[in-house]
Coordinates of C-alpha atoms in Angstrom, one line a residue:
M1 CA 101.1 -31.6 13.0
E2 CA 101.7 -30.2 16.6
S3 CA 105.0 -29.7 15.8
T4 CA 104.5 -27.1 13.0
T5 CA 105.7 -23.5 13.4
I6 CA 103.3 -22.0 10.8
R7 CA 100.2 -20.0 12.2
R8 CA 96.9 -21.1 11.5
T9 CA 95.3 -18.4 8.7
E10 CA 92.1 -18.1 8.5
I11 CA 90.7 -19.4 4.5
A12 CA 89.2 -15.6 3.9
E13 CA 93.0 -14.3 3.9
V14 CA 94.0 -17.2 2.2
L15 CA 92.2 -16.1 -0.4
K16 CA 92.6 -12.8 -1.0
S17 CA 96.7 -13.5 -1.3
E18 CA 98.3 -12.1 -4.4
T19 CA 101.5 -14.7 -4.2
F20 CA 101.3 -18.4 -4.8
D21 CA 104.3 -21.6 -4.0
K22 CA 104.3 -20.5 -0.5
K23 CA 103.3 -22.5 2.5
V24 CA 100.1 -21.9 4.8
L25 CA 98.0 -24.0 7.8
V26 CA 94.7 -23.8 7.6
K27 CA 91.7 -25.5 9.2
G28 CA 87.8 -25.8 8.9
W29 CA 85.2 -28.7 8.6
V30 CA 84.3 -30.6 5.2
R31 CA 82.2 -29.4 3.1
A32 CA 82.7 -31.9 -0.1
F33 CA 85.4 -34.7 -0.4
R34 CA 85.4 -35.6 -4.5
A35 CA 87.0 -38.7 -6.0
N36 CA 88.9 -38.9 -3.1
R37 CA 91.1 -36.3 -4.0
F38 CA 89.5 -33.0 -4.0
I39 CA 88.2 -31.5 -0.5
A40 CA 86.2 -28.3 -0.3
L41 CA 87.4 -26.8 2.9
N42 CA 85.5 -24.0 4.8
D43 CA 86.1 -22.2 8.3
G44 CA 82.8 -20.0 8.5
S45 CA 85.2 -16.6 7.4
T46 CA 84.1 -16.6 4.4
F47 CA 81.6 -18.2 1.7
N48 CA 84.2 -19.3 0.0
N49 CA 85.9 -22.9 -0.2
I50 CA 89.8 -23.4 -0.6
Q51 CA 90.1 -26.8 -2.5
I52 CA 92.6 -29.2 -0.9
V53 CA 93.9 -31.5 -3.3
V54 CA 95.5 -35.0 -2.0
D55 CA 98.1 -37.1 -2.5
F56 CA 97.3 -40.6 -1.3
E57 CA 101.4 -41.3 -1.9
N58 CA 102.6 -38.4 0.5
L59 CA 99.4 -38.9 2.9
D60 CA 98.3 -41.6 5.5
E61 CA 95.6 -43.7 3.9
A62 CA 94.0 -44.4 7.5
I63 CA 93.4 -40.7 8.1
L64 CA 92.0 -39.9 4.4
K65 CA 89.1 -42.8 5.5
K66 CA 88.1 -41.0 8.3
I67 CA 87.5 -37.7 6.6
G68 CA 83.7 -37.2 6.0
F69 CA 81.4 -35.1 5.7
H70 CA 81.8 -32.2 7.6
A71 CA 84.4 -33.4 10.0
C72 CA 86.8 -31.4 10.8
I73 CA 90.4 -30.7 9.5
A74 CA 94.0 -29.0 9.6
V75 CA 95.7 -29.3 6.1
E76 CA 98.8 -27.8 5.9
G77 CA 100.4 -27.5 2.2
Q78 CA 101.6 -25.3 -0.6
L79 CA 99.9 -22.4 -1.9
V80 CA 99.7 -23.3 -5.4
E81 CA 97.6 -21.4 -8.9
S82 CA 95.1 -24.0 -9.7
Q83 CA 94.8 -25.7 -12.7
G84 CA 90.9 -26.4 -12.7
S85 CA 88.6 -24.0 -13.3
G86 CA 86.2 -22.2 -10.8
Q87 CA 88.9 -21.0 -8.0
K88 CA 92.3 -19.3 -8.4
M89 CA 94.4 -20.9 -6.2
E90 CA 94.5 -24.1 -4.1
I91 CA 96.3 -26.1 -1.4
A92 CA 98.6 -28.7 -2.3
A93 CA 97.9 -31.0 1.3
E94 CA 101.5 -31.9 2.6
K95 CA 99.8 -32.9 6.3
I96 CA 96.6 -33.5 7.3
E97 CA 95.0 -34.1 10.7
I98 CA 91.5 -34.7 11.7
L99 CA 90.5 -32.5 15.0
G100 CA 86.7 -34.0 14.9
E101 CA 85.2 -36.9 13.3
S102 CA 82.1 -37.1 11.9
N103 CA 80.7 -40.3 10.5
P104 CA 78.6 -39.6 7.3
D105 CA 76.1 -42.0 8.1
D106 CA 75.2 -40.6 11.2
Y107 CA 75.8 -37.3 10.6
P108 CA 71.8 -35.4 11.0
L109 CA 72.3 -33.2 8.0
Q110 CA 73.1 -35.2 5.0
P111 CA 75.0 -33.1 1.7
K112 CA 71.7 -32.9 0.0
K113 CA 68.7 -30.2 0.2
Q114 CA 66.7 -29.9 3.3
T115 CA 63.7 -28.2 4.0
M116 CA 63.5 -25.3 6.3
E117 CA 61.1 -27.0 8.9
F118 CA 63.7 -29.9 8.9
L119 CA 66.6 -27.2 9.5
R120 CA 65.0 -25.4 12.5
E121 CA 64.7 -28.9 14.2
K122 CA 68.5 -28.9 13.9
A123 CA 69.4 -25.1 14.8
H124 CA 72.6 -26.4 16.6
F125 CA 73.8 -27.6 13.0
R126 CA 71.6 -25.5 10.4
M127 CA 74.4 -23.0 10.3
R128 CA 76.9 -25.3 9.0
T129 CA 74.4 -24.9 5.5
N130 CA 75.9 -22.4 2.5
T131 CA 72.5 -20.8 3.0
F132 CA 72.6 -20.4 7.2
S133 CA 76.3 -19.6 7.7
A134 CA 75.4 -16.8 4.2
V135 CA 72.1 -15.7 6.4
F136 CA 73.8 -15.2 9.8
R137 CA 77.4 -14.0 8.3
I138 CA 75.1 -11.0 7.1
R139 CA 72.6 -11.0 10.1
H140 CA 76.4 -10.0 12.3
A141 CA 77.1 -7.4 9.7
I142 CA 74.6 -5.5 9.6
A143 CA 74.5 -5.2 13.4
Y144 CA 77.7 -3.8 13.1
A145 CA 76.5 -1.3 10.7
V146 CA 73.6 -0.1 12.7
H147 CA 76.3 0.6 15.3
K148 CA 78.9 2.0 12.9
Y149 CA 76.1 4.4 11.4
Y150 CA 74.6 6.0 14.3
N151 CA 78.3 6.0 15.9
D152 CA 79.4 7.9 12.9
N153 CA 76.7 10.2 13.3
G154 CA 76.8 11.5 16.9
Y155 CA 74.0 9.4 18.4
Y156 CA 75.2 7.8 21.7
Y157 CA 74.0 3.6 22.6
M158 CA 71.7 2.9 25.2
H159 CA 71.1 -0.1 27.2
T160 CA 67.9 0.1 28.4
P161 CA 65.8 -2.0 30.6
I162 CA 65.2 -5.6 29.3
I163 CA 62.9 -5.9 32.7
T164 CA 60.0 -3.4 33.0
G165 CA 57.0 -2.1 34.9
S166 CA 55.5 -0.1 31.7
D167 CA 54.0 -1.2 28.8
A168 CA 55.2 1.0 25.6
E169 CA 52.8 -0.1 23.6
G170 CA 49.6 -0.7 25.3
A171 CA 49.2 -4.6 24.0
G172 CA 49.4 -5.9 26.9
E173 CA 50.5 -9.4 25.9
M174 CA 53.8 -9.1 27.3
F175 CA 55.9 -11.8 29.5
R176 CA 55.7 -11.8 33.7
V177 CA 58.3 -11.7 35.2
T178 CA 58.5 -13.1 39.1
T179 CA 60.1 -15.0 41.4
F180 CA 56.9 -16.6 42.9
E181 CA 56.1 -19.9 42.4
P182 CA 53.1 -20.6 40.4
N183 CA 50.8 -22.9 43.0
N184 CA 51.9 -20.4 45.7
A185 CA 51.8 -17.2 45.5
P186 CA 51.0 -14.8 47.8
K187 CA 47.7 -13.3 47.4
R188 CA 45.9 -10.0 48.9
E189 CA 42.1 -10.0 50.0
D190 CA 40.5 -9.2 46.8
G191 CA 42.0 -12.6 45.9
A192 CA 44.3 -11.2 43.3
V193 CA 48.4 -12.1 43.6
D194 CA 49.9 -9.6 46.0
F195 CA 53.1 -8.2 43.9
K196 CA 53.9 -5.9 46.5
Q197 CA 56.1 -9.4 48.0
D198 CA 57.8 -10.2 44.6
F199 CA 61.2 -9.3 43.9
F200 CA 60.9 -5.8 42.7
G201 CA 57.8 -5.0 44.6
K202 CA 54.8 -4.3 41.6
A203 CA 54.4 -6.5 38.9
T204 CA 57.1 -6.7 36.0
N205 CA 57.5 -8.0 32.4
L206 CA 60.1 -8.7 29.8
T207 CA 60.0 -5.5 27.0
V208 CA 58.2 -4.7 24.5
S209 CA 60.1 -1.6 23.8
G210 CA 62.6 0.6 24.9
Q211 CA 61.9 3.3 23.3
L212 CA 60.2 5.4 26.1
Q213 CA 63.5 4.9 28.2
A214 CA 65.2 6.3 25.2
E215 CA 63.4 9.4 25.1
I216 CA 65.0 10.0 28.8
A217 CA 68.0 9.4 27.1
A218 CA 67.2 11.9 23.8
L219 CA 65.6 14.8 26.6
A220 CA 69.0 14.3 27.6
L221 CA 71.8 13.9 25.5
G222 CA 69.8 14.4 22.6
K223 CA 70.5 11.5 19.4
V224 CA 70.7 8.0 21.1
Y225 CA 69.5 4.9 19.8
T226 CA 68.5 1.5 21.5
F227 CA 69.6 -2.0 19.8
G228 CA 68.7 -4.8 22.6
P229 CA 66.1 -8.0 22.8
T230 CA 61.8 -7.3 23.0
F231 CA 59.6 -10.0 23.9
R232 CA 55.5 -10.3 23.0
A233 CA 53.5 -13.2 24.4
E234 CA 51.3 -13.3 21.4
N235 CA 50.2 -16.7 20.6
S236 CA 51.0 -16.5 16.8
N237 CA 52.6 -19.0 14.6
T238 CA 53.1 -16.1 10.8
S239 CA 56.3 -16.0 9.5
R240 CA 56.4 -13.0 10.3
H241 CA 56.1 -13.1 14.4
L242 CA 58.7 -13.9 17.1
A243 CA 58.5 -14.1 20.9
E244 CA 61.7 -12.7 21.4
F245 CA 63.2 -10.5 18.8
W246 CA 65.2 -7.2 18.4
M247 CA 65.0 -3.8 17.9
I248 CA 66.4 -0.9 16.9
E249 CA 65.5 2.3 18.2
P250 CA 66.4 6.1 17.5
E251 CA 64.9 8.7 19.2
V252 CA 66.0 12.4 18.6
A253 CA 65.4 15.8 20.2
F254 CA 64.1 18.5 18.2
N255 CA 63.1 16.0 15.3
D256 CA 59.8 16.5 14.1
I257 CA 58.6 14.4 11.2
F258 CA 59.7 15.1 8.7
D259 CA 63.7 15.1 10.1
N260 CA 62.3 11.6 11.2
M261 CA 61.6 10.5 7.3
D262 CA 65.0 11.3 6.3
L263 CA 66.9 9.9 9.1
A264 CA 64.9 6.3 8.7
E265 CA 65.2 6.6 5.1
D266 CA 68.7 7.4 5.3
F267 CA 69.6 4.4 8.2
S268 CA 67.8 2.0 5.6
K269 CA 69.5 2.8 2.8
Y270 CA 73.2 2.9 4.7
L271 CA 72.2 -0.8 6.2
I272 CA 72.0 -2.0 2.4
N273 CA 74.6 -0.6 0.6
Y274 CA 77.1 -1.9 3.2
I275 CA 75.8 -5.4 3.1
L276 CA 76.1 -4.6 -0.5
D277 CA 79.6 -3.5 -0.6
N278 CA 80.9 -6.2 1.2
Y279 CA 79.1 -9.5 1.4
I280 CA 78.6 -10.0 -2.2
D281 CA 79.2 -13.3 -2.2
D282 CA 76.2 -14.1 0.7
L283 CA 74.3 -11.9 -1.4
T284 CA 74.8 -13.9 -4.8
F285 CA 74.6 -17.6 -3.0
L286 CA 70.6 -16.2 -1.5
D287 CA 70.3 -14.7 -4.9
K288 CA 70.7 -17.7 -7.1
R289 CA 68.7 -19.9 -4.2
I290 CA 65.6 -18.1 -4.9
Q291 CA 66.2 -18.2 -8.8
D292 CA 66.7 -22.0 -7.9
L293 CA 63.6 -22.6 -5.8
E294 CA 61.1 -20.4 -7.8
K295 CA 62.3 -21.5 -11.4
N296 CA 59.0 -24.0 -11.6
M297 CA 56.9 -21.7 -10.0
K298 CA 54.2 -19.8 -12.5
K299 CA 55.1 -16.6 -13.2
E300 CA 52.3 -15.1 -11.0
D301 CA 53.9 -16.8 -7.8
R302 CA 57.4 -15.8 -8.2
R303 CA 59.2 -12.7 -7.0
A304 CA 58.7 -9.8 -9.1
M305 CA 62.8 -9.0 -8.6
G306 CA 65.6 -11.1 -7.7
L307 CA 67.5 -10.5 -4.8
I308 CA 70.1 -7.7 -5.6
E309 CA 67.8 -5.8 -8.2
T310 CA 65.5 -5.7 -5.0
L311 CA 68.2 -3.9 -2.8
R312 CA 69.3 -1.6 -5.1
F313 CA 65.6 -1.0 -5.8
V314 CA 65.6 0.1 -2.5
V315 CA 69.1 2.1 -3.0
D316 CA 68.8 3.8 -6.0
N317 CA 65.6 5.5 -5.6
D318 CA 64.0 8.1 -2.8
F319 CA 61.3 7.2 -1.0
E320 CA 57.9 8.1 -2.2
R321 CA 56.0 10.2 0.9
I322 CA 52.6 10.3 1.0
T323 CA 49.9 10.9 4.0
H324 CA 47.5 8.1 4.9
A325 CA 44.4 9.7 3.3
E326 CA 46.1 10.2 0.1
A327 CA 47.3 6.4 0.3
I328 CA 43.1 5.3 0.5
Q329 CA 42.3 7.6 -2.1
L330 CA 45.2 5.8 -4.2
I331 CA 43.7 2.0 -3.7
K332 CA 40.5 2.9 -3.4
R333 CA 41.0 4.3 -6.8
S334 CA 42.9 1.1 -8.6
K335 CA 41.9 -0.9 -10.7
P336 CA 42.6 -4.0 -7.8
Y337 CA 40.6 -2.8 -5.5
K338 CA 37.8 -1.7 -8.2
K339 CA 37.9 -5.4 -9.2
G340 CA 38.1 -7.3 -5.6
R341 CA 41.0 -8.0 -5.9
F342 CA 42.2 -7.4 -2.4
E343 CA 41.5 -9.4 0.4
F344 CA 40.9 -6.5 2.7
E345 CA 38.7 -3.2 2.4
V346 CA 40.4 -0.2 3.5
D347 CA 38.0 3.5 4.8
E348 CA 40.0 7.1 6.2
K349 CA 40.3 5.1 9.6
S350 CA 41.6 2.0 9.3
D351 CA 45.3 0.2 8.8
L352 CA 46.6 -0.4 5.9
Q353 CA 47.3 -3.8 4.9
A354 CA 50.5 -5.9 3.8
E355 CA 48.8 -6.4 0.3
H356 CA 47.6 -2.7 0.4
E357 CA 51.3 -1.7 1.0
R358 CA 53.1 -3.2 -1.5
W359 CA 50.9 -2.6 -4.3
L360 CA 51.8 0.8 -2.8
V361 CA 55.5 0.5 -3.6
E362 CA 55.7 -2.3 -6.4
K363 CA 52.4 -1.4 -8.1
H364 CA 52.0 2.2 -8.3
F365 CA 54.7 4.3 -7.0
K366 CA 57.3 1.5 -8.0
K367 CA 59.8 2.5 -5.0
P368 CA 60.4 2.6 -1.1
V369 CA 57.0 4.8 0.3
I370 CA 56.5 6.6 3.7
V371 CA 53.2 7.2 4.8
R372 CA 52.6 9.7 7.9
D373 CA 49.9 11.4 9.6
Y374 CA 47.4 8.1 10.6
P375 CA 44.3 7.6 11.7
K376 CA 45.0 8.3 15.3
G377 CA 42.1 5.4 17.0
I378 CA 45.0 3.2 15.5
K379 CA 47.8 4.5 17.1
A380 CA 49.8 5.1 19.7
F381 CA 49.0 7.3 23.0
Y382 CA 52.6 8.9 22.6
M383 CA 52.5 9.9 18.9
R384 CA 51.8 13.6 18.5
M385 CA 48.0 15.0 17.7
N386 CA 48.0 17.1 14.3
D387 CA 46.0 20.1 13.8
D388 CA 43.1 18.4 12.7
N389 CA 42.5 16.7 15.8
E390 CA 42.2 13.5 13.9
T391 CA 45.6 12.2 13.0
V392 CA 48.5 11.8 14.7
A393 CA 52.3 12.4 13.6
A394 CA 53.0 8.6 12.6
M395 CA 55.0 6.8 9.5
D396 CA 55.8 3.6 8.2
V397 CA 58.0 3.2 5.6
L398 CA 57.1 0.3 3.3
F399 CA 59.5 -2.1 1.3
P400 CA 58.7 -4.3 -1.6
G401 CA 58.6 -7.8 -1.0
I402 CA 57.8 -7.3 2.9
G403 CA 55.9 -3.7 3.3
E404 CA 55.8 -2.1 6.7
V405 CA 60.2 -2.1 8.1
I406 CA 59.9 0.9 10.1
G407 CA 57.6 2.5 12.5
G408 CA 57.7 5.5 14.1
S409 CA 56.4 8.9 14.7
Q410 CA 57.0 12.6 16.7
R411 CA 56.3 12.7 20.3
E412 CA 54.0 14.2 22.0
E413 CA 55.8 17.1 24.1
R414 CA 52.4 18.9 25.1
L415 CA 51.4 18.0 28.7
N416 CA 48.1 19.2 28.4
I417 CA 47.2 16.8 24.9
L418 CA 49.2 14.0 26.0
E419 CA 47.1 13.6 29.4
A420 CA 43.8 13.6 27.3
R421 CA 45.0 11.2 25.2
M422 CA 46.3 9.1 27.8
A423 CA 42.7 9.7 29.4
E424 CA 41.2 9.0 26.3
M425 CA 43.0 5.3 25.7
D426 CA 42.8 4.5 29.8
V427 CA 46.5 4.3 30.0
D428 CA 47.6 4.9 33.6
A429 CA 49.0 8.4 34.2
H430 CA 50.2 7.9 37.9
E431 CA 52.5 4.5 36.4
L432 CA 53.7 7.0 33.7
D433 CA 54.3 10.0 36.0
W434 CA 57.6 9.9 35.1
Y435 CA 57.0 10.4 31.5
M436 CA 54.9 13.1 32.0
Q437 CA 57.8 15.0 34.3
L438 CA 59.8 15.1 30.9
R439 CA 57.0 17.1 29.6
R440 CA 56.6 19.4 32.8
F441 CA 60.4 20.2 33.0
G442 CA 62.5 21.5 29.9
G443 CA 60.5 18.8 27.6
C444 CA 60.7 19.6 23.8
P445 CA 59.9 18.4 20.2
H446 CA 61.6 14.9 19.6
A447 CA 60.7 11.7 17.5
G448 CA 61.9 8.8 16.9
F449 CA 60.6 5.3 14.9
G450 CA 61.4 1.5 15.9
L451 CA 63.1 -1.3 13.2
G452 CA 62.5 -4.8 13.7
F453 CA 66.5 -6.2 13.6
E454 CA 65.0 -9.6 11.8
R455 CA 62.4 -7.9 9.7
M456 CA 65.5 -6.1 8.3
V457 CA 67.9 -9.6 8.0
L458 CA 64.4 -11.2 6.8
F459 CA 64.5 -8.3 3.4
I460 CA 68.4 -8.7 3.0
T461 CA 68.7 -12.3 2.6
G462 CA 65.7 -12.9 0.6
M463 CA 64.1 -15.7 3.8
N464 CA 60.8 -16.3 3.2
N465 CA 60.4 -17.2 7.8
I466 CA 61.4 -14.6 10.1
R467 CA 62.7 -18.0 12.1
D468 CA 65.4 -18.1 9.4
V469 CA 67.5 -15.0 10.2
I470 CA 67.3 -15.5 14.1
P471 CA 69.8 -18.3 15.1
F472 CA 67.4 -19.7 18.0
P473 CA 63.8 -18.9 17.4
R474 CA 61.6 -18.4 20.0
T475 CA 57.5 -18.5 18.7
P476 CA 54.6 -20.6 20.4
G477 CA 55.8 -23.9 22.1
N478 CA 59.1 -23.6 21.1
A479 CA 61.8 -22.8 23.2
E480 CA 65.0 -25.4 22.4
F481 CA 68.5 -25.0 23.1

């Protein structure tokens, strides 16, 4: 096949063809070889396979015997109208070349259903499955849509530091960055590690958020966003936590909490609509996958809506907007709460749990919900104090099935109140002097939020575990590949 003058065409383009009886060259991996006559070939450019029809009389039998499950082949032949049902076109093979053999007996992924746990152990192969090829095509598309949305709306993309000396969340669960040998770090007289002798001359960590640095940019450029990796050294093995994940954080000068809610709603709807408009084949497959998984479950254990129906539920409804105090009263007055069906109690000073968030969205309002004005005691120091001196201008966006997907706030721009909040919460004012200078010199009202990228991918794909929407998950005890 080396002498051919035909250029390779991606299968996605072949399937768009409006004309037949032309010669094409495709390359890809064998998804199935049925009856020693029909090859299902996929090259990753689309969810759909192209069918290759094999004529033994015209092809080398020795080559055909090497075509195992997931062998990589090149096929040259005529694009013809399909004689069978299920596809519009197929390729009548004239030449087949083996680019990479695959022995079906030794191949780690057999052509059958595999558990998600098993596939996580085979992360170097799992993208070859229908499920994960669909997930990672959608992941790419959401990332593209993020950049397109902000670019088209006049935002500037900021690369904020991955190595930082500050802790934006105040959580303390951070990964240390150091060049010191573990057993030979220099010490001060009091026995503590002397980080002044380290590479950066101070203690540094992997970032948990780019927000504080994004505020610097917003107070110069007006509208900015970050989209980068973030890290949490939280020893959690739940289906919703990763040690390494990606965050999207817009920050906008002159926005208040209501502008912030408008942006969050418009942005999240844009991302979902982009996938609905451009990746419906992948979504349809993932939707059917969920239905197949749940068909033998009890009705109460199944999802309330199908995947595509859930996505439509978000984009076709205006988000309900309520205060935290109103949310608490609604929950307390609800039948599930009165009958003790919720696992967790609530009060005016507590955060909402996922079960409460989902009840508000799925049962009470039957639409996405934005909750704002949270008690100051459960929120970060940088969130703007409301006039009641008890709540802050924070907000959470709640979706069906998953609960919170976006968290943000209007930032505290008043220096004296910020200083008081930092003192109240034991935040080192000296370490964040630069942050306070932003208020001393030309400060202004501004607001922003954080969207965990993997949480949005999880929601749009309908997967159950966040480890299945990132190519190589980093979790406690796991840093493979």
